[in-house]
Coordinates of C-alpha atoms in Angstrom, one line a residue:
Chain A
M188 CA 68.9 81.1 156.6
M189 CA 69.7 81.8 152.7
M190 CA 69.1 78.1 151.6
L191 CA 65.7 78.1 153.6
A192 CA 64.8 81.7 151.8
L193 CA 65.8 80.6 148.5
A194 CA 63.8 77.1 148.8
L195 CA 60.5 79.3 150.0
L196 CA 61.1 81.5 147.3
V197 CA 61.5 78.7 144.7
Q198 CA 58.5 76.9 146.2
Q199 CA 55.8 79.6 145.3
P200 CA 53.9 79.4 142.3
M201 CA 55.0 81.3 139.3
V202 CA 52.0 82.7 137.8
N203 CA 51.2 86.7 137.8
E204 CA 53.2 87.4 140.6
A205 CA 55.3 90.6 141.6
P206 CA 58.8 89.9 139.9
G207 CA 61.3 89.6 142.7
I208 CA 65.0 88.9 143.2
M209 CA 67.8 87.9 145.6
A210 CA 71.2 87.0 145.8
A211 CA 73.6 85.8 148.1
L212 CA 77.5 85.8 147.6
T213 CA 79.3 82.2 149.0
Q214 CA 81.8 83.9 151.1
E215 CA 81.3 87.3 153.2
T216 CA 84.6 88.2 153.3
V217 CA 87.8 87.9 150.6
E218 CA 90.9 87.5 153.0
I219 CA 94.3 88.9 151.0
R220 CA 97.2 86.6 152.9
E221 CA 101.0 86.4 151.6
N222 CA 99.7 83.8 148.4
F223 CA 96.8 85.7 147.2
A224 CA 96.7 85.7 143.5
G225 CA 93.3 86.6 142.9
T226 CA 90.4 84.6 143.3
S227 CA 86.9 84.2 142.1
L228 CA 83.6 84.4 143.9
V229 CA 80.2 82.7 143.4
L230 CA 77.3 84.7 143.6
Y231 CA 73.6 82.6 143.9
G232 CA 70.4 84.2 143.6
A233 CA 66.9 83.4 143.0
T234 CA 64.2 85.5 141.3
R235 CA 60.1 85.1 141.7
G236 CA 57.9 85.5 138.7
L237 CA 60.7 85.1 136.4
T238 CA 59.3 85.1 132.6
L239 CA 61.1 84.8 129.2
R240 CA 60.7 88.3 128.8
D241 CA 63.2 89.0 132.3
E242 CA 67.0 89.2 132.0
I243 CA 69.4 89.3 134.8
V244 CA 72.2 91.6 135.8
V245 CA 75.1 91.5 138.2
V246 CA 77.4 93.8 139.8
L247 CA 80.2 93.8 142.1
R248 CA 81.4 97.1 143.1
G249 CA 84.5 97.8 144.8
P250 CA 85.4 101.2 147.3
D251 CA 85.4 104.5 145.6
Q252 CA 88.5 106.2 145.1
D253 CA 89.1 109.5 143.3
L254 CA 91.1 109.5 140.1
R255 CA 93.2 112.3 138.8
V256 CA 93.1 111.5 134.7
M257 CA 96.1 113.5 132.6
R258 CA 97.0 113.5 128.8
K259 CA 100.6 113.1 128.0
R260 CA 101.8 116.1 125.6
R261 CA 105.2 116.4 124.0
S262 CA 107.1 119.3 125.4
F263 CA 110.2 119.9 124.6
G264 CA 110.7 116.3 122.9
I265 CA 109.5 114.7 125.5
W266 CA 106.2 113.5 126.9
V267 CA 105.1 115.2 129.8
N268 CA 101.8 114.6 131.7
T269 CA 99.1 117.5 131.3
A270 CA 95.5 118.8 131.6
P271 CA 94.5 116.9 134.5
V272 CA 90.7 116.2 135.0
D273 CA 89.8 114.6 138.2
F274 CA 87.4 111.8 138.7
P275 CA 86.3 111.4 142.1
T276 CA 84.5 108.4 143.3
V277 CA 84.7 106.1 141.0
P278 CA 84.8 102.3 142.2
S279 CA 88.3 100.9 141.9
Y280 CA 86.9 97.4 141.1
Y281 CA 83.7 96.7 139.1
A282 CA 82.5 93.8 138.0
M283 CA 79.3 93.6 135.8
A284 CA 77.9 90.1 134.4
S285 CA 74.5 90.0 132.7
S286 CA 72.1 86.4 131.1
L287 CA 72.3 88.5 127.8
P288 CA 74.6 90.9 126.3
I289 CA 73.9 94.4 128.4
D290 CA 73.0 96.7 125.6
V291 CA 70.4 94.2 124.4
I292 CA 69.1 94.1 127.9
A293 CA 68.3 97.8 128.4
S294 CA 69.1 101.2 126.5
P295 CA 72.2 103.0 127.5
E296 CA 69.7 105.9 129.0
S297 CA 67.7 103.3 131.3
L298 CA 71.2 101.9 132.5
T299 CA 72.5 105.7 133.0
R300 CA 69.1 106.7 134.9
N301 CA 69.5 103.7 137.2
G302 CA 73.7 104.3 137.9
I303 CA 74.2 100.4 136.2
G304 CA 77.5 100.4 134.3
L305 CA 80.7 102.1 134.8
E306 CA 80.3 105.0 132.2
S307 CA 77.3 106.2 134.2
L308 CA 79.8 106.6 137.7
L309 CA 82.5 108.7 135.9
H310 CA 81.6 112.6 136.7
P311 CA 84.6 114.4 135.5
Q312 CA 85.6 117.7 137.1
T313 CA 87.6 119.9 135.2
S314 CA 89.1 122.4 136.9
P315 CA 88.0 126.0 136.3
D316 CA 91.3 127.9 135.9
E317 CA 92.6 126.4 133.0
D318 CA 90.8 125.8 129.3
D319 CA 88.1 123.0 129.7
P320 CA 88.3 119.7 127.5
D321 CA 85.4 119.7 125.6
E322 CA 82.1 116.9 125.5
T323 CA 84.6 114.7 123.1
E324 CA 87.8 115.3 124.9
L325 CA 86.2 114.3 128.0
E326 CA 85.0 111.4 126.3
N327 CA 88.9 110.0 125.7
Y328 CA 88.9 110.6 129.6
R329 CA 86.5 108.7 130.4
A330 CA 87.9 106.1 127.8
A331 CA 91.1 106.7 129.6
V332 CA 89.9 105.4 133.3
L333 CA 87.9 102.3 131.4
R334 CA 90.9 101.4 129.6
A335 CA 93.0 101.6 132.6
G336 CA 90.8 99.7 135.0
G337 CA 91.0 97.0 132.4
R338 CA 94.5 96.7 132.2
D339 CA 94.1 95.2 135.4
A340 CA 91.3 93.1 135.1
L341 CA 89.9 95.5 137.6
Y342 CA 87.0 96.3 135.3
A343 CA 85.2 93.8 133.2
E344 CA 82.1 93.1 131.6
T345 CA 80.9 89.7 130.8
P346 CA 78.1 89.3 128.8
G347 CA 76.5 86.1 129.6
G348 CA 78.1 85.6 132.5
V349 CA 75.0 84.7 134.6
D350 CA 73.8 81.3 134.3
V351 CA 69.9 81.2 134.8
L352 CA 69.2 77.6 136.0
D353 CA 65.8 75.5 136.8
G354 CA 62.7 77.2 138.9
G355 CA 64.3 80.9 138.7
L356 CA 67.6 80.3 140.4
F357 CA 71.3 81.7 138.6
R358 CA 74.3 82.0 139.2
A359 CA 77.2 84.3 138.6
V360 CA 81.3 83.7 138.8
L361 CA 82.8 86.8 139.7
K362 CA 87.1 87.3 138.9
M363 CA 88.8 89.2 141.8
P364 CA 92.1 89.8 140.1
P365 CA 95.5 89.9 142.0
R366 CA 95.0 93.2 142.4
T367 CA 92.0 93.8 144.2
P368 CA 91.6 96.7 146.2
V369 CA 90.6 96.1 150.1
G370 CA 87.5 97.8 151.4
N371 CA 83.6 97.3 151.2
Y372 CA 82.4 95.8 147.9
T373 CA 78.7 95.8 147.3
A374 CA 76.8 93.0 144.9
E375 CA 73.7 94.5 143.2
V376 CA 71.6 92.2 141.6
Y377 CA 68.9 93.6 138.8
L378 CA 66.0 91.9 137.4
F379 CA 65.2 93.8 134.0
R380 CA 62.2 93.3 132.4
D381 CA 61.4 95.0 128.8
G382 CA 64.5 97.5 129.2
R383 CA 63.9 98.4 132.9
P384 CA 64.5 97.2 136.5
V385 CA 61.5 95.8 138.1
A386 CA 63.4 94.4 140.9
S387 CA 66.8 94.7 142.6
R388 CA 68.8 93.6 145.8
T389 CA 72.0 94.6 147.3
T390 CA 74.5 92.8 149.8
S391 CA 77.7 93.5 150.9
L392 CA 81.2 92.0 150.9
R393 CA 84.2 92.8 152.5
V394 CA 87.6 92.6 151.0
E395 CA 90.6 92.7 153.6
K396 CA 93.9 91.8 154.3
A397 CA 94.7 89.2 156.7
G398 CA 97.0 87.8 158.7
F399 CA 100.8 89.1 158.0
E400 CA 99.8 91.1 155.1
R401 CA 97.2 93.0 157.7
L402 CA 100.2 92.9 160.3
V403 CA 102.6 94.9 158.2
Y404 CA 99.9 97.3 156.6
E405 CA 98.3 98.1 159.6
F406 CA 102.1 98.3 161.4
A407 CA 103.3 100.8 158.5
H408 CA 100.1 103.2 158.7
N409 CA 99.0 103.3 162.4
A410 CA 102.8 103.7 163.7
P411 CA 104.7 105.1 160.5
M412 CA 107.3 106.2 162.8
I413 CA 108.3 103.3 164.6
Y414 CA 107.9 100.9 161.4
G415 CA 110.3 103.2 159.6
L416 CA 112.7 102.6 162.3
F417 CA 112.1 99.1 162.8
C418 CA 112.6 98.7 158.5
V419 CA 115.7 100.8 159.2
A420 CA 116.7 98.3 162.0
L421 CA 115.7 95.1 160.2
A422 CA 117.8 95.9 157.5
M423 CA 121.4 97.1 159.5
L424 CA 120.9 93.7 161.2
A425 CA 120.7 91.7 157.7
G426 CA 123.6 94.2 156.5
Y427 CA 125.2 93.0 159.4
L428 CA 124.7 89.2 159.2
A429 CA 125.9 89.5 155.7
A430 CA 129.0 91.1 156.9
L431 CA 129.4 88.7 159.3
I432 CA 128.7 85.5 157.4
F433 CA 130.3 86.5 153.7
G434 CA 133.0 89.2 155.1
R435 CA 135.6 87.6 156.4
D436 CA 138.5 86.7 153.6
Chain B
M260 CA 104.9 80.8 143.6
Q261 CA 103.5 84.4 144.1
I262 CA 103.8 86.5 147.2
Y263 CA 101.4 89.5 147.8
L264 CA 103.3 92.4 148.8
P265 CA 101.5 94.7 151.7
I266 CA 102.3 98.3 150.8
A267 CA 102.9 97.8 147.1
E268 CA 99.2 96.0 146.9
I269 CA 100.2 93.6 144.0
S270 CA 101.2 90.1 144.1
V271 CA 104.2 89.0 142.3
N272 CA 106.6 85.8 141.7
I273 CA 108.7 85.3 144.6
F274 CA 111.6 84.1 142.4
L275 CA 111.7 86.7 140.1
L276 CA 112.3 89.3 142.9
L277 CA 115.2 86.8 144.5
G278 CA 116.6 86.7 141.3
L279 CA 116.6 90.7 140.6
G280 CA 118.4 91.0 143.9
T281 CA 120.7 88.2 143.3
G282 CA 121.4 89.3 139.7
V283 CA 121.8 93.1 140.3
G284 CA 123.7 92.1 144.2
F285 CA 126.1 90.5 141.3
L286 CA 126.5 93.6 139.6
S287 CA 126.7 95.6 142.6
G288 CA 129.2 93.4 144.2
M289 CA 131.7 93.1 141.3
F290 CA 131.5 97.5 140.3
G291 CA 131.5 98.4 143.7
V292 CA 127.7 100.3 143.6
G293 CA 124.4 100.0 145.1
G294 CA 123.2 98.8 142.1
G295 CA 120.0 101.0 142.7
F296 CA 120.1 102.7 139.4
L297 CA 119.5 99.2 137.6
L298 CA 116.8 98.1 140.2
T299 CA 114.5 100.6 140.2
P300 CA 113.9 100.7 137.3
L301 CA 113.4 97.2 136.9
L302 CA 111.3 97.0 140.0
F303 CA 109.2 100.0 137.7
F304 CA 108.8 97.9 135.0
I305 CA 107.5 94.8 136.9
G306 CA 104.4 97.0 138.1
I307 CA 105.9 98.3 141.6
P308 CA 104.1 101.7 141.9
P309 CA 107.0 104.1 141.3
A310 CA 106.8 105.5 145.0
V311 CA 107.0 102.1 146.9
A312 CA 109.9 101.1 144.5
V313 CA 111.7 104.0 145.1
S314 CA 111.4 104.1 149.2
S315 CA 111.8 100.3 149.3
Q316 CA 114.6 100.1 147.4
A317 CA 116.6 103.0 149.8
N318 CA 115.5 100.2 152.4
Q319 CA 117.3 97.5 150.6
I320 CA 120.4 99.6 150.2
V321 CA 120.4 100.6 154.3
A322 CA 121.2 96.6 154.3
S323 CA 123.8 96.0 151.2
S324 CA 125.7 99.2 152.0
A325 CA 125.8 98.3 156.1
S326 CA 127.3 95.1 155.2
G327 CA 130.0 96.7 152.8
A328 CA 130.9 99.8 155.2
L329 CA 131.6 97.4 158.1
V330 CA 134.0 95.5 156.2
H331 CA 136.0 98.6 155.1
W332 CA 135.8 99.7 159.0
R333 CA 137.5 96.7 159.9
R334 CA 140.2 97.0 157.2
Q335 CA 140.4 101.3 158.1
T336 CA 139.6 102.0 154.7
L337 CA 137.1 104.3 155.5
D338 CA 137.5 107.9 156.5
P339 CA 135.0 108.3 159.5
K340 CA 135.5 112.3 159.3
M341 CA 135.1 113.1 155.6
G342 CA 131.9 110.4 156.2
T343 CA 130.1 112.5 159.0
L344 CA 131.1 115.9 156.9
L345 CA 129.5 114.3 153.5
L346 CA 126.3 112.6 155.9
V347 CA 125.8 116.6 157.4
G348 CA 124.8 117.7 153.8
G349 CA 123.3 114.2 153.0
F350 CA 121.0 114.7 155.9
A351 CA 119.9 117.9 155.0
G352 CA 119.3 116.9 151.0
S353 CA 117.7 114.1 151.9
I354 CA 114.8 115.8 154.3
V355 CA 114.9 118.3 150.8
G356 CA 114.5 115.6 148.7
V357 CA 111.8 113.9 149.9
Q358 CA 109.4 116.8 150.3
I359 CA 110.3 117.5 146.5
F360 CA 109.3 114.0 146.1
T361 CA 105.8 114.4 147.9
A362 CA 105.1 118.0 146.2
M363 CA 105.7 116.0 142.5
R364 CA 103.6 113.2 143.7
E365 CA 101.1 115.3 143.9
L366 CA 101.2 117.1 140.9
G367 CA 101.0 113.9 139.2
Q368 CA 104.6 114.3 137.9
I369 CA 106.6 112.0 140.1
D370 CA 107.1 109.9 136.9
L371 CA 108.9 112.2 134.9
I372 CA 111.1 113.9 138.0
I373 CA 112.5 110.5 138.3
S374 CA 112.9 109.4 134.8
L375 CA 114.8 112.6 133.9
S376 CA 117.0 112.4 137.0
Y377 CA 117.5 109.0 135.8
V378 CA 119.1 110.2 132.4
G379 CA 120.5 113.3 133.5
F380 CA 122.6 111.6 136.1
L381 CA 123.5 108.6 134.5
G382 CA 123.9 110.0 130.9
T383 CA 126.7 112.7 132.5
I384 CA 128.6 109.7 134.8
G385 CA 128.3 107.2 132.7
A386 CA 129.5 108.6 130.1
L387 CA 132.3 110.6 131.7
M388 CA 133.4 107.3 133.5
F389 CA 133.3 105.6 129.8
I390 CA 136.0 108.4 128.3
E391 CA 137.8 108.0 131.8
S392 CA 138.2 104.5 131.7
V393 CA 138.9 104.1 127.7
R394 CA 141.7 106.6 128.1
S395 CA 143.0 104.7 131.0
I396 CA 143.1 101.5 129.6
L397 CA 144.8 103.0 126.5
R398 CA 147.5 104.7 128.7
R399 CA 148.2 101.4 130.3
N400 CA 148.9 100.0 127.3
Q401 CA 151.4 102.8 126.4
A402 CA 153.9 104.0 128.3
P403 CA 153.6 102.8 132.1
E404 CA 156.3 105.4 133.6
R405 CA 153.6 108.4 132.3
R406 CA 151.1 107.6 134.8
E407 CA 153.3 109.0 138.1
G408 CA 152.5 112.5 137.5
G409 CA 148.5 112.2 137.0
V410 CA 146.3 113.1 139.6
K411 CA 147.8 112.8 143.3
R412 CA 149.4 115.8 143.6
G413 CA 148.4 117.7 140.6
K414 CA 147.3 121.0 139.9
R415 CA 146.0 123.1 142.7
G416 CA 142.3 124.2 141.4
W417 CA 139.4 126.4 143.0
I418 CA 138.7 123.7 145.9
D419 CA 141.9 124.7 147.7
T420 CA 140.7 128.8 147.7
L421 CA 138.1 127.8 149.5
P422 CA 137.8 128.9 153.1
F423 CA 137.1 126.4 156.7
K424 CA 139.9 124.0 155.8
M425 CA 139.7 121.1 157.9
R426 CA 142.6 118.0 158.2
F427 CA 141.5 114.2 157.3
P428 CA 144.1 112.3 158.4
R429 CA 142.7 109.1 157.0
S430 CA 142.5 110.5 153.5
G431 CA 145.4 112.8 154.0
L432 CA 143.9 115.7 153.0
Y433 CA 143.4 119.3 153.9
I434 CA 140.7 120.7 152.2
S435 CA 137.4 122.9 152.7
V436 CA 134.4 121.4 154.2
I437 CA 132.0 123.0 151.5
P438 CA 132.8 120.9 149.0
P439 CA 131.9 117.4 150.7
V440 CA 129.0 119.2 152.7
L441 CA 127.7 120.3 149.1
I442 CA 128.2 117.1 147.5
G443 CA 126.2 115.3 150.5
F444 CA 123.6 117.3 150.0
F445 CA 123.2 116.6 146.2
V446 CA 123.3 113.0 147.2
G447 CA 120.9 112.9 150.0
A448 CA 118.5 114.8 147.4
L449 CA 119.3 112.5 144.6
S450 CA 118.8 109.4 146.7
A451 CA 115.2 110.5 148.2
I452 CA 113.9 111.1 144.4
M453 CA 115.8 108.5 142.7
G454 CA 115.9 105.5 145.3
V455 CA 119.4 105.2 145.0
G456 CA 122.6 105.1 147.2
G457 CA 124.1 107.8 145.1
G458 CA 127.4 105.6 144.8
F459 CA 127.9 106.3 141.0
V460 CA 127.8 110.1 142.1
I461 CA 129.7 110.4 145.1
V462 CA 132.4 107.7 144.0
P463 CA 133.7 110.2 141.1
A464 CA 133.0 113.2 143.2
M465 CA 134.9 111.7 145.7
I466 CA 138.0 110.8 142.8
Y467 CA 138.0 113.9 141.1
I468 CA 136.2 116.8 142.8
L469 CA 138.0 115.6 146.5
R470 CA 140.9 114.4 145.2
M471 CA 140.6 111.4 147.9
P472 CA 142.7 108.1 147.5
T473 CA 140.9 105.3 146.0
N474 CA 141.7 103.0 148.8
V475 CA 138.9 105.1 151.3
V476 CA 136.9 106.1 148.7
V477 CA 134.3 102.8 148.6
G478 CA 134.3 102.6 152.0
T479 CA 133.8 106.3 152.9
S480 CA 130.8 106.5 150.1
L481 CA 129.3 103.3 151.9
F482 CA 129.5 104.7 154.9
Q483 CA 127.7 108.0 153.8
I484 CA 125.0 106.1 151.9
L485 CA 124.2 103.8 154.7
F486 CA 123.3 106.6 156.6
V487 CA 121.6 108.7 153.9
T488 CA 119.2 105.8 152.6
A489 CA 118.8 104.8 156.5
L490 CA 117.0 108.5 157.1
T491 CA 115.6 108.2 153.4
T492 CA 113.7 105.0 154.6
F493 CA 112.3 106.5 158.0
L494 CA 111.2 109.4 155.9
Q495 CA 109.6 108.2 153.5
A496 CA 108.0 105.6 156.0
A497 CA 107.0 108.0 158.5
Q498 CA 105.6 111.0 155.5
N499 CA 104.2 108.8 152.5
Q500 CA 104.1 105.3 154.2
T501 CA 105.8 103.9 150.9
V502 CA 108.1 101.5 152.0
D503 CA 106.9 98.1 151.5
V504 CA 109.4 96.0 154.0
V505 CA 108.6 92.3 152.6
L506 CA 109.7 93.6 149.2
A507 CA 112.8 94.9 150.8
M508 CA 113.8 92.1 152.7
M509 CA 113.2 90.1 149.6
L510 CA 115.5 92.0 147.3
T511 CA 118.2 92.2 150.2
V512 CA 118.5 88.4 150.6
G513 CA 119.0 88.0 146.6
G514 CA 121.1 91.0 146.9
V515 CA 123.6 89.8 149.7
I516 CA 124.1 86.8 148.2
G517 CA 125.0 87.9 144.5
A518 CA 127.3 90.9 145.6
Q519 CA 129.6 87.9 147.3
F520 CA 129.5 86.2 144.0
G521 CA 129.7 89.4 142.1
A522 CA 133.0 90.8 144.0
R523 CA 134.7 87.4 143.8
A524 CA 133.9 87.6 139.6
G525 CA 135.3 91.2 139.9
R526 CA 138.8 90.2 141.2
H527 CA 139.5 88.4 137.5
V528 CA 138.9 91.9 136.0
K529 CA 141.2 94.9 135.7
A530 CA 139.8 98.1 137.2
E531 CA 139.6 99.9 134.2
E532 CA 137.8 97.4 132.0
L533 CA 135.3 97.2 135.2
R534 CA 134.8 100.7 135.1
A535 CA 134.1 100.6 131.5
L536 CA 132.1 97.6 131.9
L537 CA 130.0 99.8 134.5
A538 CA 129.9 102.7 132.7
I539 CA 128.5 101.1 129.5
M540 CA 125.9 99.6 131.8
V541 CA 125.4 102.6 133.0
V542 CA 124.5 104.5 129.5
G543 CA 122.2 101.7 128.5
V544 CA 120.0 102.0 131.2
C545 CA 120.0 105.9 131.0
I546 CA 119.3 105.6 126.9
K547 CA 116.2 103.2 127.6
L548 CA 115.0 105.6 130.0
G549 CA 115.5 108.7 127.6
L550 CA 114.0 106.4 124.7
D551 CA 110.6 106.1 127.0
L552 CA 110.6 109.9 127.2
V553 CA 110.6 110.5 123.9
V554 CA 108.9 107.3 122.0
T555 CA 105.0 108.0 121.4
P556 CA 103.2 106.2 124.6
A557 CA 101.3 103.4 123.8
D558 CA 98.0 105.0 125.8
M559 CA 97.9 109.0 125.7
F560 CA 96.3 109.1 129.0
V561 CA 97.7 108.3 132.4
V562 CA 95.3 107.5 135.5
L563 CA 96.4 108.8 138.7
P564 CA 95.0 107.9 142.3
H565 CA 94.3 111.2 143.6
G566 CA 93.8 112.9 146.7
G567 CA 94.2 110.9 150.4
G568 CA 94.6 107.5 148.0
G569 CA 92.2 104.7 147.4
S570 CA 92.7 102.1 150.3

C-alpha cells in the first residue's frame, strides 16, 4: 500500500503542482521488552512539487503528561522545592528533525502559530493564591522543562536530521531513549515554503510494553492488592529458600 | 546486559543491580542490619525514581529478614511475644507512614522528607553508636572486671514506672507494653517513608531502652522488620503501585548471596569493632546526604510528574 502510494506520488511530473507531503514509519508499534535499551525509528516520506525553496520538518510527539516545576530555594540552610508552576499536557517525548536548522526554515512566530516546536506547547499555569512568577521567571520554568527532557534524551532536536533524497523522497531517523514513555505517538511531517507550512501529514505510532514487562505492569495496575500480596509471598519464599540453602551451620 | 524494569520504567544494567545487592548484602550479613539505609540512596543515585526505590526496597527486605528470622526462630533467639507487641505498633506506624508518603509525594516534597529523615536518623544513631562502640573498645583494653556492673541489672529508669506491665519470659523482662508499642510505631512509619527495615533504629532501642538481652535482639528485630516491611510492600503496591517486583528480586538474589559471605567475614571481627565500622558507614551516608541538602544544586528547578501520572 505505502510503496504503491509512494511510487504514484513520485511518478507524477514535478511542475507547478500543489505541494503535498506524505510519510510512513518503518514500524507501527514499538515494543518495550525486558531487554529494551532504546531504539531508533526510520520515517520515510515523499513530497509532491518539491522546489529548492522547500524544507521538511519532522516531529515525533509522545503522549501528553501534566508537569509541575518547582524552584529550589534555600530555607534554613537547606534547599527546598518552592513556587510550583504547573504545565498541563506537555508531550512526554518530543523529537524534531529538519532538513535545515529550524530557525532558518521559519520564524519563531510562524512555528508557534502552527504549534511546532516544544516552546509553543508549554503553557504554564500559575496558582492564583501565591505570588505569581513574572514573565522572565516563567521563561526560566519553561527552560527547566526543556532541560529535564533533554537530560533523558526525551526531547531532541536534530537540524539536518532529514535527508532529502532524489525525486522528492526524504528520510529521517528518530532516536527513542531507554526512558521512552509508553502510549500513543504521532509523527507529523511538514513541508515548509517561504517560512510557512504548505502541506502536512500525520501518522501514528504506539509504544507499548510487551511480553513479561506488560504482564507485570498490568498485574500491578489492574489488581494492585493481589500484586502486593504476590510480591510479599515471593519475597518470603526467596527468604525461606535462602535460609534453607545457607542457614544450616 | 540491560534489563527494563516494568514499574520503574527505566532500563538498568542487570549486573549493576546484582552487584549492588551483593555488596549491600555482604555488609548487612556482616553487621546484622537490613542494609536498606545504604541501598535506597544508591538506587536513587542510579536513577530509580525515589518512590519506586523506597517501595521495592521494602519488598527486598521482606526476603532478607525472612531468611534471617527463620534462622533465629530455629535457634530460639527470638522473643515472639516482644516481637508481636512491636508489630502492633509497627502496623499502625506503617499505615501512617504510607499516608505521609502519599501526601508528601503529591506536594512534591517527598525527596526532601526522605533526605531529612535519613540525615536526622543516620546522624543521631551513627554518632551514638560510634561513641558507644569506641567506649567499649577502650573499656575492653582497660580493666576486664569493670564490665560486670554495667547494663544488665542497673538503675531502674522511667521505663519501669509505666503501667500495663507484662512478662517476657524469652527476654527475661517484666516491663510495660507502652515502650515496645511506641518503638514499633516509630519504626513502622520510618520503614514506609524511608524504605528501610529500621534495624538500625530498633536494635539500639531494644538494647538501650528496653534493655533486652543482646542474644534475642537481632532475631526479634528481624521478626518485626519482616512483618512491617511485608505490610509496607502491600500498602505501597495497593495504594501507589510503586513496587517493582523485578527490581526487588534482582536485589534479593544478590543480597542473599552477599549476606552469607558477609556473615562469615563478620565472625573474624570483634563485636565492638564491627559496631564502630557500621557507625562510621552510617555517619558517612548521613554526611553525603546532608551535603546534598546544603550544597547549591546544579539545576535550580525540579520537574515532577503531576496529577494522575503520565503513562
